[in-house]
Amino acid sequence: QKEVEQNSGPLSVPEGAIASLNCTYSDRGSQSFFWYRQYSGKSPELIMSIYSNGDKEDGRFTAQLNKASQYVSLLIRDSQPSDSATYLCAVNTWAAGNKLTFGGGTRVLVKP
Amino acid sequence: DAGVIQSPRHEVTEMGQEVTLRCKPISGHDYLFWYRQTMMRGLELLIYFNNNVPIDDSGMPEDRFSAKMPNASFSTLKIQPSEPRDSAVYFCASRPGLVLGGELFFGEGSRLTVL
C-alpha cells in the first residue's frame, strides 16, 4: 500500500462546476496535510494546508480532513480553465522525522 | 529572497557519465529535500536533510546515487554512473523547521536526460 494515494484522473469538469479531489494516507500519526498545484513543466506550488479535522476554506478552494478515516479532500468551486493542472496531496509526519510524502497527483481538466 | 535555486536546469548526458545536480536552499530553512518526478512514478522523495544532516535516504534508488549537504546553503545530488532510467526531473525543496511541517518551497527543477 502506498503511503499517500490519489486517483490519477484525468478528472474532467465543465467550467463553473465543482471539482472534487480525494486523497488517503496510511500513517495514522500524520499530522499535517497539504495540497499543491503543479502546472505542466513547472514546479509544485502550495495552495492549501490543513491540520485539524473539518473544513478549511480559502477563496474557491476548500480542504476537508477526516483523521479517523485517514482521508483528505480538496474542492474547487466555480472551476476555471486556469485550474487545469495536476493536484498533489502531501502528508507530513513528525514522528517519521518530519517527513513529507506526496501522492501521485490527480490531473484536472476544466473544459470551457 | 531569490527562492530555491537549482542548477543546471537541463542536462543531457550519455549513459555511464557522472551527473551532479546542485541546490541552494532558501536562507534560514532547516530542511532540504530532493525529489525525483517521472510520469510513471510521480514525485518520489529521494533524501532529505535537517540542519545539513541526512535524516532519511531510504528513497535513494541505489548506490549510484549520493547526496551531500556540506553547509546550510548548498547541496548536491550525484549520479555515477548514470543510466537512461535515471531520466527525470529532479526537484530540490526547502522549508523552515516547524513542528507541523509548513510550506515546502520548490526550485524550478533540473531536467535530466540520459541517452
Coordinates of N, CA, C and O in Angstrom, one line a residue, chain B residues 1-88:
Chain B
D1 N 13.9 37.4 -1.2 CA 14.7 36.2 -1.3 C 14.6 35.6 -2.7 O 13.5 35.6 -3.3
A2 N 15.7 35.0 -3.2 CA 15.6 34.5 -4.6 C 14.9 33.2 -4.7 O 14.7 32.7 -5.8
G3 N 14.6 32.6 -3.6 CA 13.9 31.2 -3.7 C 15.0 30.1 -3.7 O 16.2 30.4 -3.6
V4 N 14.5 28.9 -3.9 CA 15.4 27.8 -4.1 C 16.0 27.8 -5.5 O 15.3 27.9 -6.4
I5 N 17.3 27.7 -5.5 CA 18.0 27.8 -6.8 C 18.6 26.5 -7.2 O 19.4 25.9 -6.4
Q6 N 18.3 26.0 -8.3 CA 18.8 24.7 -8.8 C 19.6 24.9 -10.1 O 19.3 25.7 -10.9
S7 N 20.7 24.1 -10.2 CA 21.4 24.1 -11.5 C 22.0 22.7 -11.7 O 22.2 21.9 -10.8
P8 N 22.1 22.3 -13.0 CA 21.6 23.0 -14.2 C 20.1 22.9 -14.4 O 19.5 22.0 -13.7
R9 N 19.5 23.7 -15.2 CA 18.1 23.5 -15.4 C 17.8 22.3 -16.4 O 16.8 21.6 -16.3
H10 N 18.8 22.1 -17.3 CA 18.7 21.0 -18.2 C 20.0 20.3 -18.3 O 21.1 21.0 -18.4
E11 N 20.0 19.0 -18.4 CA 21.3 18.3 -18.6 C 21.0 17.1 -19.5 O 20.1 16.3 -19.2
V12 N 21.8 17.0 -20.5 CA 21.7 15.8 -21.4 C 23.1 15.2 -21.4 O 24.1 15.8 -21.6
T13 N 23.1 13.9 -21.1 CA 24.4 13.2 -20.9 C 24.2 11.8 -21.5 O 23.1 11.3 -21.8
E14 N 25.3 11.1 -21.6 CA 25.3 9.8 -22.1 C 25.5 8.8 -21.0 O 26.1 9.1 -19.9
M15 N 24.9 7.6 -21.2 CA 24.9 6.6 -20.2 C 26.4 6.3 -19.7 O 27.3 6.3 -20.5
G16 N 26.5 6.2 -18.4 CA 27.8 6.0 -17.8 C 28.5 7.2 -17.3 O 29.5 7.1 -16.6
Q17 N 28.1 8.4 -17.7 CA 28.7 9.6 -17.3 C 28.2 10.0 -15.9 O 27.1 9.6 -15.4
E18 N 29.0 10.8 -15.2 CA 28.7 11.3 -13.9 C 27.8 12.5 -14.0 O 28.1 13.4 -14.9
V19 N 26.8 12.6 -13.2 CA 25.9 13.8 -13.2 C 25.9 14.4 -11.8 O 25.7 13.7 -10.8
T20 N 26.0 15.7 -11.7 CA 25.9 16.4 -10.4 C 24.9 17.5 -10.5 O 25.0 18.4 -11.4
L21 N 23.9 17.4 -9.7 CA 22.9 18.4 -9.6 C 23.1 19.3 -8.3 O 23.5 18.7 -7.3
R22 N 22.8 20.6 -8.5 CA 23.2 21.5 -7.3 C 21.9 22.2 -6.9 O 21.0 22.5 -7.6
C23 N 22.0 22.6 -5.6 CA 20.8 23.2 -5.0 C 21.3 24.2 -3.9 O 22.1 23.9 -3.1
K24 N 20.7 25.4 -4.0 CA 20.9 26.4 -2.9 C 19.5 26.6 -2.3 O 18.6 27.2 -2.9
P25 N 19.3 26.2 -1.0 CA 18.0 26.4 -0.4 C 17.8 27.9 0.0 O 18.7 28.7 0.0
I26 N 16.6 28.2 0.5 CA 16.3 29.5 1.0 C 17.0 29.7 2.3 O 17.0 28.8 3.2
S27 N 17.6 30.8 2.5 CA 18.4 31.1 3.7 C 17.5 31.0 4.9 O 16.3 31.5 5.0
G28 N 17.9 30.3 6.0 CA 17.2 30.1 7.2 C 16.3 28.9 7.2 O 15.8 28.6 8.3
H29 N 16.2 28.2 6.1 CA 15.4 27.0 6.1 C 16.2 25.8 6.7 O 17.4 25.6 6.3
D30 N 15.6 25.0 7.6 CA 16.3 24.0 8.2 C 16.3 22.6 7.5 O 17.1 21.8 7.7
Y31 N 15.3 22.5 6.6 CA 15.1 21.2 5.9 C 15.3 21.4 4.4 O 14.9 22.4 3.8
L32 N 16.0 20.4 3.8 CA 16.2 20.4 2.4 C 15.8 19.0 1.9 O 16.2 18.0 2.4
F33 N 15.0 19.0 0.8 CA 14.5 17.7 0.3 C 15.0 17.6 -1.2 O 15.0 18.6 -1.9
W34 N 15.3 16.4 -1.6 CA 15.5 16.1 -3.0 C 14.4 15.1 -3.5 O 14.2 14.0 -2.9
Y35 N 13.7 15.5 -4.5 CA 12.6 14.6 -5.1 C 13.0 14.4 -6.6 O 13.6 15.1 -7.2
R36 N 12.4 13.3 -7.1 CA 12.5 12.9 -8.5 C 11.1 12.7 -9.0 O 10.3 12.1 -8.4
Q37 N 10.8 13.3 -10.2 CA 9.5 13.2 -10.7 C 9.5 12.6 -12.1 O 10.3 13.1 -13.0
T38 N 8.8 11.5 -12.4 CA 8.6 10.9 -13.7 C 7.1 10.7 -13.9 O 6.3 10.7 -12.9
M39 N 6.7 10.5 -15.1 CA 5.3 10.3 -15.4 C 4.8 9.0 -14.7 O 3.7 8.9 -14.2
M40 N 5.7 8.0 -14.8 CA 5.3 6.7 -14.2 C 5.2 6.6 -12.7 O 4.3 6.0 -12.2
R41 N 6.1 7.3 -12.1 CA 6.2 7.1 -10.6 C 5.9 8.4 -9.8 O 5.9 8.3 -8.6
G42 N 5.5 9.5 -10.5 CA 5.2 10.7 -9.8 C 6.3 11.3 -9.1 O 7.5 11.2 -9.5
L43 N 6.0 12.0 -8.0 CA 7.1 12.7 -7.2 C 7.6 11.8 -6.1 O 6.8 11.6 -5.1
E44 N 8.8 11.4 -6.2 CA 9.4 10.5 -5.2 C 10.4 11.2 -4.3 O 11.3 11.9 -4.9
L45 N 10.3 11.0 -3.0 CA 11.3 11.5 -2.1 C 12.5 10.7 -2.2 O 12.5 9.5 -1.9
L46 N 13.7 11.3 -2.5 CA 14.9 10.6 -2.5 C 15.7 10.6 -1.2 O 16.0 9.6 -0.7
I47 N 15.8 11.8 -0.7 CA 16.6 12.0 0.6 C 16.2 13.4 1.1 O 15.8 14.3 0.4
Y48 N 16.3 13.5 2.5 CA 16.1 14.9 3.0 C 17.1 15.1 4.2 O 17.5 14.1 4.8
F49 N 17.4 16.4 4.4 CA 18.3 16.8 5.4 C 17.7 17.7 6.4 O 16.8 18.5 6.0
N50 N 18.1 17.6 7.6 CA 17.7 18.6 8.7 C 19.0 19.2 9.2 O 19.8 18.4 9.8
N51 N 19.2 20.5 9.1 CA 20.4 21.1 9.6 C 21.6 20.4 9.1 O 22.6 20.1 9.8
N52 N 21.6 20.2 7.8 CA 22.7 19.6 7.0 C 23.0 18.1 7.2 O 23.9 17.5 6.6
V53 N 22.2 17.5 8.1 CA 22.4 16.1 8.4 C 21.3 15.2 7.7 O 20.1 15.6 7.7
P54 N 21.7 14.2 6.9 CA 20.8 13.4 6.2 C 19.9 12.6 7.2 O 20.4 12.0 8.2
I55 N 18.6 12.7 7.1 CA 17.6 12.1 8.0 C 17.1 10.8 7.5 O 17.0 9.8 8.2
D56 N 16.8 10.8 6.2 CA 16.2 9.6 5.6 C 16.6 9.5 4.1 O 16.3 10.4 3.4
D57 N 17.4 8.5 3.8 CA 17.8 8.3 2.4 C 17.2 7.0 1.9 O 17.8 6.5 0.9
S58 N 16.2 6.5 2.4 CA 15.6 5.3 2.0 C 15.0 5.3 0.6 O 14.8 4.3 -0.1
G59 N 14.8 6.5 0.1 CA 14.3 6.7 -1.3 C 15.4 6.7 -2.3 O 15.0 6.7 -3.5
M60 N 16.6 6.7 -1.9 CA 17.7 6.7 -2.9 C 17.7 5.4 -3.6 O 17.8 4.3 -3.0
P61 N 17.5 5.4 -5.0 CA 17.3 4.1 -5.7 C 18.4 3.1 -5.5 O 18.1 1.9 -5.4
E62 N 19.6 3.5 -5.5 CA 20.7 2.5 -5.4 C 22.0 3.3 -5.1 O 22.0 4.5 -5.0
D63 N 23.1 2.5 -5.0 CA 24.3 3.1 -4.7 C 24.9 4.1 -5.7 O 25.8 4.8 -5.4
R64 N 24.3 4.1 -6.9 CA 24.8 5.0 -7.9 C 24.4 6.5 -7.5 O 25.0 7.4 -8.0
F65 N 23.5 6.6 -6.6 CA 23.0 7.9 -6.2 C 23.6 8.3 -4.8 O 23.7 7.4 -3.9
S66 N 24.1 9.5 -4.7 CA 24.6 10.0 -3.4 C 24.2 11.5 -3.3 O 24.1 12.2 -4.3
A67 N 24.1 11.9 -2.1 CA 23.7 13.3 -1.8 C 24.5 13.9 -0.7 O 24.8 13.1 0.3
K68 N 24.9 15.1 -0.8 CA 25.7 15.8 0.3 C 25.1 17.1 0.6 O 24.5 17.8 -0.3
M69 N 25.3 17.6 1.8 CA 25.0 18.9 2.2 C 26.1 19.5 3.1 O 26.0 19.4 4.3
P70 N 27.2 20.0 2.5 CA 28.3 20.4 3.3 C 28.1 21.6 4.1 O 28.8 21.8 5.1
N71 N 27.1 22.4 3.8 CA 26.8 23.6 4.6 C 25.3 23.9 4.4 O 24.6 23.3 3.5
A72 N 24.9 24.9 5.2 CA 23.4 25.2 5.1 C 23.0 25.9 3.8 O 21.8 26.0 3.6
S73 N 23.9 26.2 3.0 CA 23.5 26.9 1.7 C 23.8 26.2 0.5 O 23.6 26.7 -0.6
F74 N 24.1 24.9 0.6 CA 24.4 24.2 -0.6 C 24.3 22.7 -0.4 O 24.6 22.1 0.6
S75 N 23.7 22.0 -1.5 CA 23.5 20.6 -1.5 C 23.8 20.1 -2.9 O 23.5 20.8 -3.9
T76 N 24.3 18.9 -3.0 CA 24.4 18.2 -4.3 C 23.8 16.9 -4.3 O 23.7 16.2 -3.3
L77 N 23.3 16.5 -5.5 CA 22.9 15.1 -5.8 C 23.7 14.6 -6.9 O 23.7 15.2 -8.0
K78 N 24.4 13.5 -6.7 CA 25.3 12.9 -7.7 C 24.8 11.6 -8.2 O 24.4 10.7 -7.3
I79 N 24.9 11.3 -9.5 CA 24.6 10.0 -10.0 C 25.8 9.6 -10.8 O 26.3 10.2 -11.7
Q80 N 26.3 8.4 -10.4 CA 27.5 7.9 -11.0 C 27.6 6.4 -10.9 O 27.6 5.8 -9.8
P81 N 27.5 5.6 -12.0 CA 27.3 6.1 -13.4 C 25.8 6.3 -13.7 O 25.0 5.6 -13.1
S82 N 25.5 7.2 -14.6 CA 24.1 7.5 -15.0 C 23.6 6.4 -15.9 O 24.4 5.8 -16.7
E83 N 22.3 6.2 -15.9 CA 21.6 5.2 -16.8 C 20.4 5.9 -17.4 O 19.9 6.8 -16.8
P84 N 19.9 5.4 -18.5 CA 18.7 6.0 -19.2 C 17.5 6.1 -18.2 O 16.8 7.0 -18.3
R85 N 17.4 5.1 -17.4 CA 16.2 5.1 -16.4 C 16.3 6.2 -15.4 O 15.3 6.4 -14.6
D86 N 17.4 6.9 -15.3 CA 17.5 8.0 -14.4 C 17.0 9.3 -15.0 O 16.9 10.3 -14.3
S87 N 16.6 9.2 -16.2 CA 16.0 10.4 -16.9 C 14.7 10.8 -16.1 O 13.8 10.0 -15.9
A88 N 14.7 12.1 -15.7 CA 13.6 12.6 -14.9 C 13.8 14.0 -14.6 O 14.8 14.6 -15.0

